[in-house]
Amino acid sequence: MHGIRGRLAALLLAVSAVVAGTVAPAEAGQQGDRLAWTGTWATAASEHYEVSGMSEVTVRMPVHTSVGGSSVRIRRTNAYATDPVTIGHATVGLRDGGSAVARPYDLRFGGKRAVTIPAGGQAVSGPVGLAVPALADLVVSLQPGQVKHITDHWWAQQTVYWTDYGAGGHAADASGDAYTWTTTSWPFLSGVDVTAPRTGAVVALGDSITDGSYSTADTNQRWPDLLSARLNACLPGAGVLNAGITSNRITAGTETNPSALDRLDRDVLSQPGARTLILLEGINDLGGASAEQIIAGMTEIADRAHRRGMRVVGATITPYKDFTWGGWSEETEARRQQVNAFVRASGKVFDDYADFDRAVRDSADPQRLGAAYDSGDHLHPNDAGMKAFADSIDLTSLGLGRGCT
């Protein structure tokens, strides 16, 4: 137990089938004429690490829905592990405060309670008939067997609950009493889908700003969450999926933090019901790539999404002069301005754009993040900045056929 605690503490404070590749979106008619599988929550795998002595443990993860639906399924990932992982029991239910669940519902995989996910693979559960409200907290509980490697999304801005090692299976518990310690990452879980009217989903592809870094933990103040609140104030609602990874770039990546180009299929194009992409990337590229390279990457992302029938909304790169950890210069600022000019004038590349730069910049010094929106490091927005992003998006630009503004 101490190994995983130390590891995580160091980190900054085929339906019902197991597949070895990407999970394809549901076919258009899979759920009948009126309903289809739509992503209501998602996260992008961003880390893999080894653990020792982990067995007979249960992890309980709260996730905040976007669109509501009449049934639910989950998607699990073993993307970066070198060994298979077996999940002996999984449940889902509405949250009843803290780590408690109003009623846990068993999840099945190919009709079985246990599922083994191969190294590099995913598993999708069968459906559970559970009425899932929009903008509500679901709880997914997973009981892995002997675990050597964990694939997860590490900066979740969400408290996640664990039992002690050797505590046995507690996925079916309504009470949260057995969950005695916490972390702030989502292990094994990559998505939650619901059957909903076919209005589709928006996928936000981005870096730490989209990931919600420095927004208030456990309050769902990431800008995709706040956009979801706007969209789901209108009937029948739409999914909003967060595909942000801290430190992500367009032009380069690592084994567990692949570039936006390399992870586009996995994190965007394969999302159930995905109809629109909002692209907020590039700030991490400015120090090592030219504006032309960033623009070429944005263009390729838009082209690939368009070939899949998606709308693409580009977002301007936000200011970061005086960023606490450095990296800003007159040269990088010139690149940012060049990329932003492209985004604002790129009608042939993007279907529309969201001017996040204008929404949060200092009116007296547009190279700086406005003080009212600054989390303190002069790059990452606070909750007010996240709201400014969400409020600056023209809902009609998302192409979801809605009448609200």
mmCIF file of C-alpha atoms in Angstrom:
data_model
loop_
_atom_site.group_PDB
_atom_site.id
_atom_site.type_symbol
_atom_site.label_atom_id
_atom_site.label_comp_id
_atom_site.label_asym_id
_atom_site.label_seq_id
_atom_site.Cartn_x
_atom_site.Cartn_y
_atom_site.Cartn_z
ATOM 1 C CA MET A 1 0.000 0.000 0.000
ATOM 2 C CA HIS A 2 2.790 2.397 0.862
ATOM 3 C CA GLY A 3 4.310 1.909 -2.598
ATOM 4 C CA ILE A 4 1.273 3.202 -4.451
ATOM 5 C CA ARG A 5 0.641 5.910 -1.871
ATOM 6 C CA GLY A 6 4.185 7.165 -2.259
ATOM 7 C CA ARG A 7 4.006 6.933 -6.006
ATOM 8 C CA LEU A 8 0.783 8.893 -6.224
ATOM 9 C CA ALA A 9 1.709 11.390 -3.540
ATOM 10 C CA ALA A 10 4.752 12.271 -5.601
ATOM 11 C CA LEU A 11 2.515 13.283 -8.460
ATOM 12 C CA LEU A 12 1.848 16.852 -7.476
ATOM 13 C CA LEU A 13 0.050 16.847 -4.130
ATOM 14 C CA ALA A 14 -17.165 -5.140 -29.138
ATOM 15 C CA VAL A 15 -19.853 -4.500 -26.431
ATOM 16 C CA SER A 16 -19.112 -6.755 -23.457
ATOM 17 C CA ALA A 17 -15.904 -7.856 -25.169
ATOM 18 C CA VAL A 18 -12.227 -7.483 -24.395
ATOM 19 C CA VAL A 19 -10.302 -6.008 -27.296
ATOM 20 C CA ALA A 20 -6.611 -5.399 -27.869
ATOM 21 C CA GLY A 21 -7.095 -2.163 -29.755
ATOM 22 C CA THR A 22 -9.321 0.888 -29.796
ATOM 23 C CA VAL A 23 -12.996 0.528 -28.940
ATOM 24 C CA ALA A 24 -15.068 1.555 -31.954
ATOM 25 C CA PRO A 25 -18.073 3.831 -31.506
ATOM 26 C CA ALA A 26 -21.517 2.275 -31.415
ATOM 27 C CA GLU A 27 -23.142 1.781 -34.786
ATOM 28 C CA ALA A 28 -25.809 4.330 -35.602
ATOM 29 C CA GLY A 29 -28.712 1.935 -35.232
ATOM 30 C CA GLN A 30 -27.363 -0.102 -32.352
ATOM 31 C CA GLN A 31 -29.785 1.281 -29.759
ATOM 32 C CA GLY A 32 -32.788 1.684 -32.049
ATOM 33 C CA ASP A 33 -34.124 4.666 -33.889
ATOM 34 C CA ARG A 34 -34.168 7.151 -31.017
ATOM 35 C CA LEU A 35 -31.331 6.207 -28.663
ATOM 36 C CA ALA A 36 -27.624 5.533 -29.162
ATOM 37 C CA TRP A 37 -24.563 5.056 -27.011
ATOM 38 C CA THR A 38 -23.097 8.448 -26.159
ATOM 39 C CA GLY A 39 -20.113 9.218 -23.993
ATOM 40 C CA THR A 40 -21.126 11.001 -20.803
ATOM 41 C CA TRP A 41 -17.656 11.023 -19.197
ATOM 42 C CA ALA A 42 -14.149 10.189 -20.354
ATOM 43 C CA THR A 43 -10.536 10.615 -19.432
ATOM 44 C CA ALA A 44 -7.320 9.981 -21.338
ATOM 45 C CA ALA A 45 -4.786 7.457 -20.071
ATOM 46 C CA SER A 46 -1.619 9.374 -19.246
ATOM 47 C CA GLU A 47 0.594 7.182 -17.081
ATOM 48 C CA HIS A 48 1.766 3.672 -16.330
ATOM 49 C CA TYR A 49 3.637 2.644 -13.201
ATOM 50 C CA GLU A 50 4.581 -0.460 -11.271
ATOM 51 C CA VAL A 51 3.186 -1.445 -7.890
ATOM 52 C CA SER A 52 4.189 -4.205 -5.541
ATOM 53 C CA GLY A 53 2.059 -6.230 -3.184
ATOM 54 C CA MET A 54 -1.265 -4.959 -4.514
ATOM 55 C CA SER A 55 -3.962 -7.619 -4.245
ATOM 56 C CA GLU A 56 -7.477 -7.974 -2.814
ATOM 57 C CA VAL A 57 -8.028 -4.225 -3.044
ATOM 58 C CA THR A 58 -10.986 -2.213 -4.332
ATOM 59 C CA VAL A 59 -10.899 1.267 -5.835
ATOM 60 C CA ARG A 60 -13.965 3.518 -5.949
ATOM 61 C CA MET A 61 -14.010 6.403 -8.442
ATOM 62 C CA PRO A 62 -16.544 9.241 -8.582
ATOM 63 C CA VAL A 63 -17.109 10.603 -12.108
ATOM 64 C CA HIS A 64 -19.295 13.557 -13.091
ATOM 65 C CA THR A 65 -21.735 12.917 -15.923
ATOM 66 C CA SER A 66 -22.547 15.286 -18.752
ATOM 67 C CA VAL A 67 -25.537 13.923 -20.684
ATOM 68 C CA GLY A 68 -28.064 11.687 -18.929
ATOM 69 C CA GLY A 69 -29.383 8.363 -20.202
ATOM 70 C CA SER A 70 -31.486 5.310 -19.525
ATOM 71 C CA SER A 71 -28.672 2.749 -19.263
ATOM 72 C CA VAL A 72 -24.943 2.822 -18.657
ATOM 73 C CA ARG A 73 -21.763 0.938 -19.494
ATOM 74 C CA ILE A 74 -18.093 1.524 -18.663
ATOM 75 C CA ARG A 75 -14.842 1.301 -20.595
ATOM 76 C CA ARG A 76 -11.633 0.158 -18.928
ATOM 77 C CA THR A 77 -8.073 0.438 -20.120
ATOM 78 C CA ASN A 78 -4.779 -1.384 -19.726
ATOM 79 C CA ALA A 79 -3.150 0.756 -22.394
ATOM 80 C CA TYR A 80 0.388 1.078 -21.085
ATOM 81 C CA ALA A 81 0.825 -2.029 -18.928
ATOM 82 C CA THR A 82 3.150 -4.836 -19.978
ATOM 83 C CA ASP A 83 1.023 -7.517 -18.291
ATOM 84 C CA PRO A 84 -2.677 -8.409 -18.373
ATOM 85 C CA VAL A 85 -4.829 -7.239 -15.492
ATOM 86 C CA THR A 86 -7.870 -9.084 -14.148
ATOM 87 C CA ILE A 87 -10.797 -7.186 -12.665
ATOM 88 C CA GLY A 88 -12.742 -9.635 -10.527
ATOM 89 C CA HIS A 89 -15.778 -7.452 -9.861
ATOM 90 C CA ALA A 90 -17.036 -4.064 -11.043
ATOM 91 C CA THR A 91 -20.084 -2.027 -10.073
ATOM 92 C CA VAL A 92 -21.638 1.309 -10.938
ATOM 93 C CA GLY A 93 -24.176 3.412 -9.073
ATOM 94 C CA LEU A 94 -25.244 6.903 -8.162
ATOM 95 C CA ARG A 95 -23.126 8.562 -5.518
ATOM 96 C CA ASP A 96 -24.567 8.967 -2.032
ATOM 97 C CA GLY A 97 -21.924 11.313 -0.670
ATOM 98 C CA GLY A 98 -18.197 10.705 -0.170
ATOM 99 C CA SER A 99 -17.363 7.110 -1.053
ATOM 100 C CA ALA A 100 -20.917 5.813 -0.494
ATOM 101 C CA VAL A 101 -23.183 4.572 -3.300
ATOM 102 C CA ALA A 102 -26.973 4.685 -3.249
ATOM 103 C CA ARG A 103 -27.140 1.243 -4.883
ATOM 104 C CA PRO A 104 -24.253 -0.543 -6.620
ATOM 105 C CA TYR A 105 -25.209 -2.384 -9.831
ATOM 106 C CA ASP A 106 -23.073 -5.299 -11.016
ATOM 107 C CA LEU A 107 -21.324 -4.879 -14.359
ATOM 108 C CA ARG A 108 -20.771 -7.870 -16.647
ATOM 109 C CA PHE A 109 -18.245 -8.489 -19.389
ATOM 110 C CA GLY A 110 -19.371 -11.029 -21.954
ATOM 111 C CA GLY A 111 -21.892 -12.177 -19.369
ATOM 112 C CA LYS A 112 -19.202 -12.759 -16.737
ATOM 113 C CA ARG A 113 -18.380 -10.769 -13.653
ATOM 114 C CA ALA A 114 -14.587 -11.050 -14.046
ATOM 115 C CA VAL A 115 -12.624 -9.888 -17.060
ATOM 116 C CA THR A 116 -8.943 -10.052 -17.973
ATOM 117 C CA ILE A 117 -7.713 -7.102 -20.023
ATOM 118 C CA PRO A 118 -4.613 -7.860 -22.121
ATOM 119 C CA ALA A 119 -1.585 -5.601 -22.065
ATOM 120 C CA GLY A 120 -2.394 -2.664 -24.307
ATOM 121 C CA GLY A 121 -6.091 -3.564 -24.450
ATOM 122 C CA GLN A 122 -9.461 -2.327 -23.314
ATOM 123 C CA ALA A 123 -12.671 -3.858 -22.022
ATOM 124 C CA VAL A 124 -16.227 -2.611 -22.458
ATOM 125 C CA SER A 125 -18.947 -3.759 -20.078
ATOM 126 C CA GLY A 126 -22.431 -4.792 -20.995
ATOM 127 C CA PRO A 127 -25.247 -2.331 -20.286
ATOM 128 C CA VAL A 128 -26.913 -1.795 -16.911
ATOM 129 C CA GLY A 129 -30.465 -0.467 -16.799
ATOM 130 C CA LEU A 130 -29.822 2.550 -14.606
ATOM 131 C CA ALA A 131 -31.396 5.970 -15.112
ATOM 132 C CA VAL A 132 -28.387 8.291 -15.157
ATOM 133 C CA PRO A 133 -29.114 11.990 -14.603
ATOM 134 C CA ALA A 134 -27.203 14.712 -16.390
ATOM 135 C CA LEU A 135 -24.618 16.589 -14.316
ATOM 136 C CA ALA A 136 -24.634 13.976 -11.548
ATOM 137 C CA ASP A 137 -21.981 11.919 -9.783
ATOM 138 C CA LEU A 138 -21.681 8.250 -10.656
ATOM 139 C CA VAL A 139 -19.375 5.935 -8.741
ATOM 140 C CA VAL A 140 -17.475 3.154 -10.490
ATOM 141 C CA SER A 141 -15.924 0.514 -8.208
ATOM 142 C CA LEU A 142 -13.311 -1.941 -9.475
ATOM 143 C CA GLN A 143 -11.763 -4.899 -7.688
ATOM 144 C CA PRO A 144 -8.543 -5.930 -9.430
ATOM 145 C CA GLY A 145 -6.725 -9.139 -8.655
ATOM 146 C CA GLN A 146 -2.963 -9.276 -8.281
ATOM 147 C CA VAL A 147 -1.704 -6.075 -9.902
ATOM 148 C CA LYS A 148 1.821 -5.321 -11.064
ATOM 149 C CA HIS A 149 1.158 -2.361 -13.347
ATOM 150 C CA ILE A 150 -1.452 0.378 -13.367
ATOM 151 C CA THR A 151 -2.518 2.539 -16.305
ATOM 152 C CA ASP A 152 -4.269 5.674 -15.124
ATOM 153 C CA HIS A 153 -5.000 9.346 -15.583
ATOM 154 C CA TRP A 154 -2.959 10.859 -12.824
ATOM 155 C CA TRP A 155 -4.046 14.477 -12.328
ATOM 156 C CA ALA A 156 -7.756 13.898 -11.861
ATOM 157 C CA GLN A 157 -8.614 16.851 -9.583
ATOM 158 C CA GLN A 158 -10.927 14.307 -7.954
ATOM 159 C CA THR A 159 -10.656 12.323 -4.729
ATOM 160 C CA VAL A 160 -10.584 8.581 -5.440
ATOM 161 C CA TYR A 161 -11.133 6.041 -2.658
ATOM 162 C CA TRP A 162 -9.240 2.786 -1.943
ATOM 163 C CA THR A 163 -9.491 -0.069 0.499
ATOM 164 C CA ASP A 164 -6.372 -1.353 2.200
ATOM 165 C CA TYR A 165 -4.436 -4.140 0.521
ATOM 166 C CA GLY A 166 -5.849 -7.526 1.444
ATOM 167 C CA ALA A 167 -9.207 -6.059 2.475
ATOM 168 C CA GLY A 168 -11.103 -8.232 0.001
ATOM 169 C CA GLY A 169 -13.920 -7.318 -2.343
ATOM 170 C CA HIS A 170 -15.991 -4.233 -1.538
ATOM 171 C CA ALA A 171 -17.304 -3.242 -4.976
ATOM 172 C CA ALA A 172 -20.831 -4.258 -3.938
ATOM 173 C CA ASP A 173 -20.784 -2.199 -0.711
ATOM 174 C CA ALA A 174 -23.215 0.686 -0.530
ATOM 175 C CA SER A 175 -21.338 2.075 2.448
ATOM 176 C CA GLY A 176 -17.939 3.642 1.944
ATOM 177 C CA ASP A 177 -16.623 2.528 5.331
ATOM 178 C CA ALA A 178 -14.113 0.053 3.864
ATOM 179 C CA TYR A 179 -12.439 2.776 1.788
ATOM 180 C CA THR A 180 -9.803 4.031 4.159
ATOM 181 C CA TRP A 181 -7.378 6.014 2.028
ATOM 182 C CA THR A 182 -7.457 8.259 -1.018
ATOM 183 C CA THR A 183 -5.547 9.308 -4.114
ATOM 184 C CA THR A 184 -6.231 11.801 -6.896
ATOM 185 C CA SER A 185 -5.987 9.712 -10.070
ATOM 186 C CA TRP A 186 -8.369 7.505 -12.089
ATOM 187 C CA PRO A 187 -6.854 4.000 -12.513
ATOM 188 C CA PHE A 188 -8.070 1.559 -15.195
ATOM 189 C CA LEU A 189 -11.144 3.632 -16.151
ATOM 190 C CA SER A 190 -11.300 5.420 -19.521
ATOM 191 C CA GLY A 191 -14.970 6.139 -20.151
ATOM 192 C CA VAL A 192 -18.618 5.934 -19.154
ATOM 193 C CA ASP A 193 -21.350 5.801 -21.814
ATOM 194 C CA VAL A 194 -25.125 6.120 -21.616
ATOM 195 C CA THR A 195 -27.977 5.434 -24.003
ATOM 196 C CA ALA A 196 -29.312 8.872 -24.858
ATOM 197 C CA PRO A 197 -31.153 10.730 -27.617
ATOM 198 C CA ARG A 198 -28.787 11.087 -30.530
ATOM 199 C CA THR A 199 -27.597 14.631 -29.982
ATOM 200 C CA GLY A 200 -23.993 13.449 -29.778
ATOM 201 C CA ALA A 201 -20.988 14.508 -27.762
ATOM 202 C CA VAL A 202 -18.289 17.180 -27.779
ATOM 203 C CA VAL A 203 -14.708 16.064 -27.156
ATOM 204 C CA ALA A 204 -12.252 18.583 -25.673
ATOM 205 C CA LEU A 205 -8.705 17.723 -26.790
ATOM 206 C CA GLY A 206 -6.095 19.577 -24.809
ATOM 207 C CA ASP A 207 -3.319 19.818 -22.241
ATOM 208 C CA SER A 208 -3.256 20.728 -18.550
ATOM 209 C CA ILE A 209 -5.617 23.660 -19.040
ATOM 210 C CA THR A 210 -8.300 21.318 -20.401
ATOM 211 C CA ASP A 211 -7.327 18.688 -17.822
ATOM 212 C CA GLY A 212 -8.401 21.206 -15.172
ATOM 213 C CA SER A 213 -5.056 21.640 -13.446
ATOM 214 C CA TYR A 214 -5.290 24.195 -10.630
ATOM 215 C CA SER A 215 -9.075 24.364 -10.730
ATOM 216 C CA THR A 216 -10.704 23.541 -7.407
ATOM 217 C CA ALA A 217 -10.563 19.798 -6.774
ATOM 218 C CA ASP A 218 -13.783 17.807 -6.287
ATOM 219 C CA THR A 219 -15.973 20.624 -7.655
ATOM 220 C CA ASN A 220 -15.935 19.899 -11.415
ATOM 221 C CA GLN A 221 -14.752 23.360 -12.390
ATOM 222 C CA ARG A 222 -12.787 22.254 -15.461
ATOM 223 C CA TRP A 223 -13.945 24.223 -18.491
ATOM 224 C CA PRO A 224 -15.402 21.106 -20.230
ATOM 225 C CA ASP A 225 -17.524 20.487 -17.097
ATOM 226 C CA LEU A 226 -18.775 24.070 -17.182
ATOM 227 C CA LEU A 227 -19.473 23.821 -20.903
ATOM 228 C CA SER A 228 -21.459 20.667 -20.135
ATOM 229 C CA ALA A 229 -23.607 22.597 -17.649
ATOM 230 C CA ARG A 230 -24.446 25.108 -20.390
ATOM 231 C CA LEU A 231 -25.221 22.437 -22.990
ATOM 232 C CA ASN A 232 -27.310 20.334 -20.668
ATOM 233 C CA ALA A 233 -29.454 23.257 -19.621
ATOM 234 C CA CYS A 234 -31.061 22.669 -23.016
ATOM 235 C CA LEU A 235 -33.040 19.568 -23.871
ATOM 236 C CA PRO A 236 -32.209 16.852 -24.693
ATOM 237 C CA GLY A 237 -28.602 17.454 -23.613
ATOM 238 C CA ALA A 238 -25.222 16.486 -25.043
ATOM 239 C CA GLY A 239 -22.154 14.645 -23.879
ATOM 240 C CA VAL A 240 -18.961 16.567 -23.119
ATOM 241 C CA LEU A 241 -15.821 14.438 -22.877
ATOM 242 C CA ASN A 242 -12.502 15.623 -21.450
ATOM 243 C CA ALA A 243 -9.463 14.384 -23.378
ATOM 244 C CA GLY A 244 -6.964 16.681 -21.693
ATOM 245 C CA ILE A 245 -3.544 15.437 -20.581
ATOM 246 C CA THR A 246 -1.171 17.605 -18.591
ATOM 247 C CA SER A 247 1.938 18.632 -20.597
ATOM 248 C CA ASN A 248 0.437 17.325 -23.830
ATOM 249 C CA ARG A 249 1.710 18.672 -27.139
ATOM 250 C CA ILE A 250 0.701 18.578 -30.781
ATOM 251 C CA THR A 251 4.116 18.106 -32.335
ATOM 252 C CA ALA A 252 5.806 15.653 -29.963
ATOM 253 C CA GLY A 253 5.012 13.175 -27.220
ATOM 254 C CA THR A 254 6.244 10.385 -24.985
ATOM 255 C CA GLU A 255 5.271 6.744 -24.499
ATOM 256 C CA THR A 256 2.552 7.519 -21.968
ATOM 257 C CA ASN A 257 1.808 11.092 -23.041
ATOM 258 C CA PRO A 258 1.502 10.717 -26.815
ATOM 259 C CA SER A 259 1.130 13.768 -28.995
ATOM 260 C CA ALA A 260 -2.344 15.019 -29.834
ATOM 261 C CA LEU A 261 -1.804 13.646 -33.330
ATOM 262 C CA ASP A 262 -0.826 10.193 -32.088
ATOM 263 C CA ARG A 263 -3.710 9.888 -29.615
ATOM 264 C CA LEU A 264 -6.413 11.427 -31.789
ATOM 265 C CA ASP A 265 -7.961 8.084 -32.796
ATOM 266 C CA ARG A 266 -7.976 6.703 -29.244
ATOM 267 C CA ASP A 267 -9.110 9.773 -27.340
ATOM 268 C CA VAL A 268 -11.352 11.565 -29.843
ATOM 269 C CA LEU A 269 -12.390 9.747 -33.007
ATOM 270 C CA SER A 270 -13.396 6.512 -31.257
ATOM 271 C CA GLN A 271 -15.525 8.163 -28.562
ATOM 272 C CA PRO A 272 -19.152 6.972 -28.738
ATOM 273 C CA GLY A 273 -21.403 9.630 -30.219
ATOM 274 C CA ALA A 274 -18.555 12.093 -30.824
ATOM 275 C CA ARG A 275 -19.721 14.791 -33.237
ATOM 276 C CA THR A 276 -17.632 17.841 -32.414
ATOM 277 C CA LEU A 277 -14.004 18.411 -31.438
ATOM 278 C CA ILE A 278 -12.780 21.479 -29.564
ATOM 279 C CA LEU A 279 -8.997 21.732 -29.945
ATOM 280 C CA LEU A 280 -7.085 23.688 -27.276
ATOM 281 C CA GLU A 281 -3.457 22.701 -27.766
ATOM 282 C CA GLY A 282 -0.156 24.299 -28.650
ATOM 283 C CA ILE A 283 1.000 26.178 -25.561
ATOM 284 C CA ASN A 284 3.456 23.390 -24.680
ATOM 285 C CA ASP A 285 4.760 23.334 -28.263
ATOM 286 C CA LEU A 286 5.721 27.005 -28.418
ATOM 287 C CA GLY A 287 9.147 26.538 -26.867
ATOM 288 C CA GLY A 288 10.293 23.733 -29.166
ATOM 289 C CA ALA A 289 8.322 23.929 -32.392
ATOM 290 C CA SER A 290 7.796 26.619 -34.988
ATOM 291 C CA ALA A 291 4.441 28.252 -35.550
ATOM 292 C CA GLU A 292 4.338 26.548 -38.940
ATOM 293 C CA GLN A 293 4.784 23.132 -37.316
ATOM 294 C CA ILE A 294 2.019 23.802 -34.778
ATOM 295 C CA ILE A 295 -0.306 25.026 -37.525
ATOM 296 C CA ALA A 296 0.473 21.963 -39.650
ATOM 297 C CA GLY A 297 -0.395 19.719 -36.697
ATOM 298 C CA MET A 298 -3.657 21.567 -36.066
ATOM 299 C CA THR A 299 -4.527 21.258 -39.744
ATOM 300 C CA GLU A 300 -3.882 17.515 -39.753
ATOM 301 C CA ILE A 301 -6.037 17.035 -36.632
ATOM 302 C CA ALA A 302 -8.884 18.996 -38.232
ATOM 303 C CA ASP A 303 -8.566 17.104 -41.521
ATOM 304 C CA ARG A 304 -8.704 13.716 -39.818
ATOM 305 C CA ALA A 305 -11.703 14.708 -37.708
ATOM 306 C CA HIS A 306 -13.497 16.098 -40.753
ATOM 307 C CA ARG A 307 -12.951 12.813 -42.592
ATOM 308 C CA ARG A 308 -14.862 11.167 -39.757
ATOM 309 C CA GLY A 309 -17.735 13.598 -40.192
ATOM 310 C CA MET A 310 -16.974 15.708 -37.111
ATOM 311 C CA ARG A 311 -17.114 19.464 -36.723
ATOM 312 C CA VAL A 312 -13.906 21.050 -35.427
ATOM 313 C CA VAL A 313 -13.718 24.207 -33.339
ATOM 314 C CA GLY A 314 -10.237 25.622 -32.817
ATOM 315 C CA ALA A 315 -9.380 27.541 -29.657
ATOM 316 C CA THR A 316 -6.793 30.283 -29.429
ATOM 317 C CA ILE A 317 -3.738 29.754 -27.199
ATOM 318 C CA THR A 318 -3.947 31.694 -23.953
ATOM 319 C CA PRO A 319 -1.300 34.151 -22.668
ATOM 320 C CA TYR A 320 1.391 33.072 -20.218
ATOM 321 C CA LYS A 321 3.912 35.876 -19.825
ATOM 322 C CA ASP A 322 5.741 35.607 -16.463
ATOM 323 C CA PHE A 323 4.787 31.932 -16.097
ATOM 324 C CA THR A 324 6.280 30.758 -12.805
ATOM 325 C CA TRP A 325 8.291 27.933 -14.379
ATOM 326 C CA GLY A 326 9.585 30.017 -17.275
ATOM 327 C CA GLY A 327 9.556 29.335 -20.977
ATOM 328 C CA TRP A 328 8.020 32.608 -22.140
ATOM 329 C CA SER A 329 10.034 34.858 -24.449
ATOM 330 C CA GLU A 330 9.388 37.442 -27.129
ATOM 331 C CA GLU A 331 10.025 34.656 -29.654
ATOM 332 C CA THR A 332 7.451 32.267 -28.157
ATOM 333 C CA GLU A 333 4.977 35.147 -27.885
ATOM 334 C CA ALA A 334 5.425 35.886 -31.588
ATOM 335 C CA ARG A 335 4.716 32.222 -32.330
ATOM 336 C CA ARG A 336 1.596 32.315 -30.162
ATOM 337 C CA GLN A 337 0.310 35.363 -31.989
ATOM 338 C CA GLN A 338 0.989 33.717 -35.363
ATOM 339 C CA VAL A 339 -0.856 30.540 -34.372
ATOM 340 C CA ASN A 340 -3.771 32.519 -32.945
ATOM 341 C CA ALA A 341 -4.058 34.577 -36.123
ATOM 342 C CA PHE A 342 -4.314 31.287 -38.025
ATOM 343 C CA VAL A 343 -7.027 29.964 -35.701
ATOM 344 C CA ARG A 344 -9.073 33.153 -35.996
ATOM 345 C CA ALA A 345 -8.807 33.242 -39.799
ATOM 346 C CA SER A 346 -8.827 29.540 -40.648
ATOM 347 C CA GLY A 347 -12.343 29.068 -41.969
ATOM 348 C CA LYS A 348 -11.090 26.460 -44.423
ATOM 349 C CA VAL A 349 -9.495 24.418 -41.609
ATOM 350 C CA PHE A 350 -11.818 24.862 -38.623
ATOM 351 C CA ASP A 351 -15.582 25.104 -38.751
ATOM 352 C CA ASP A 352 -15.433 27.834 -36.126
ATOM 353 C CA TYR A 353 -13.194 29.071 -33.331
ATOM 354 C CA ALA A 354 -13.404 29.929 -29.645
ATOM 355 C CA ASP A 355 -11.334 32.919 -28.582
ATOM 356 C CA PHE A 356 -10.026 31.715 -25.217
ATOM 357 C CA ASP A 357 -7.130 34.170 -25.485
ATOM 358 C CA ARG A 358 -9.480 37.151 -25.636
ATOM 359 C CA ALA A 359 -11.639 35.697 -22.849
ATOM 360 C CA VAL A 360 -8.897 35.689 -20.199
ATOM 361 C CA ARG A 361 -6.108 38.055 -21.236
ATOM 362 C CA ASP A 362 -5.169 41.189 -19.313
ATOM 363 C CA SER A 363 -6.686 44.146 -21.141
ATOM 364 C CA ALA A 364 -3.737 46.338 -20.085
ATOM 365 C CA ASP A 365 -1.129 43.783 -21.182
ATOM 366 C CA PRO A 366 -2.614 41.172 -23.551
ATOM 367 C CA GLN A 367 0.519 39.047 -23.267
ATOM 368 C CA ARG A 368 -0.431 38.272 -19.663
ATOM 369 C CA LEU A 369 -3.224 36.224 -18.146
ATOM 370 C CA GLY A 370 -5.706 38.562 -16.451
ATOM 371 C CA ALA A 371 -5.321 38.674 -12.683
ATOM 372 C CA ALA A 372 -8.974 37.778 -12.127
ATOM 373 C CA TYR A 373 -8.441 34.527 -14.051
ATOM 374 C CA ASP A 374 -4.968 33.581 -12.792
ATOM 375 C CA SER A 375 -4.506 30.551 -10.519
ATOM 376 C CA GLY A 376 -1.220 32.057 -9.386
ATOM 377 C CA ASP A 377 1.345 30.670 -11.817
ATOM 378 C CA HIS A 378 0.376 33.055 -14.656
ATOM 379 C CA LEU A 379 -0.442 30.219 -17.064
ATOM 380 C CA HIS A 380 -3.195 28.038 -15.614
ATOM 381 C CA PRO A 381 -6.596 29.674 -15.158
ATOM 382 C CA ASN A 382 -8.481 29.535 -11.881
ATOM 383 C CA ASP A 383 -12.165 28.627 -11.629
ATOM 384 C CA ALA A 384 -13.169 32.044 -12.963
ATOM 385 C CA GLY A 385 -10.896 31.546 -15.940
ATOM 386 C CA MET A 386 -12.392 28.122 -16.596
ATOM 387 C CA LYS A 387 -15.857 29.691 -16.566
ATOM 388 C CA ALA A 388 -14.697 32.435 -18.929
ATOM 389 C CA PHE A 389 -13.611 29.744 -21.401
ATOM 390 C CA ALA A 390 -16.905 27.870 -21.192
ATOM 391 C CA ASP A 391 -18.938 31.059 -21.476
ATOM 392 C CA SER A 392 -16.969 32.251 -24.517
ATOM 393 C CA ILE A 393 -17.997 29.258 -26.651
ATOM 394 C CA ASP A 394 -20.844 29.926 -29.069
ATOM 395 C CA LEU A 395 -23.054 26.874 -28.539
ATOM 396 C CA THR A 396 -24.360 27.126 -32.083
ATOM 397 C CA SER A 397 -20.797 26.606 -33.346
ATOM 398 C CA LEU A 398 -20.834 23.070 -31.931
ATOM 399 C CA GLY A 399 -23.292 21.894 -34.559
ATOM 400 C CA LEU A 400 -25.479 19.857 -32.234
ATOM 401 C CA GLY A 401 -28.761 21.218 -33.540
ATOM 402 C CA ARG A 402 -29.689 22.980 -30.345
ATOM 403 C CA GLY A 403 -31.794 26.072 -29.873
ATOM 404 C CA CYS A 404 -30.101 27.417 -26.726
ATOM 405 C CA THR A 405 -27.468 30.102 -26.474
#
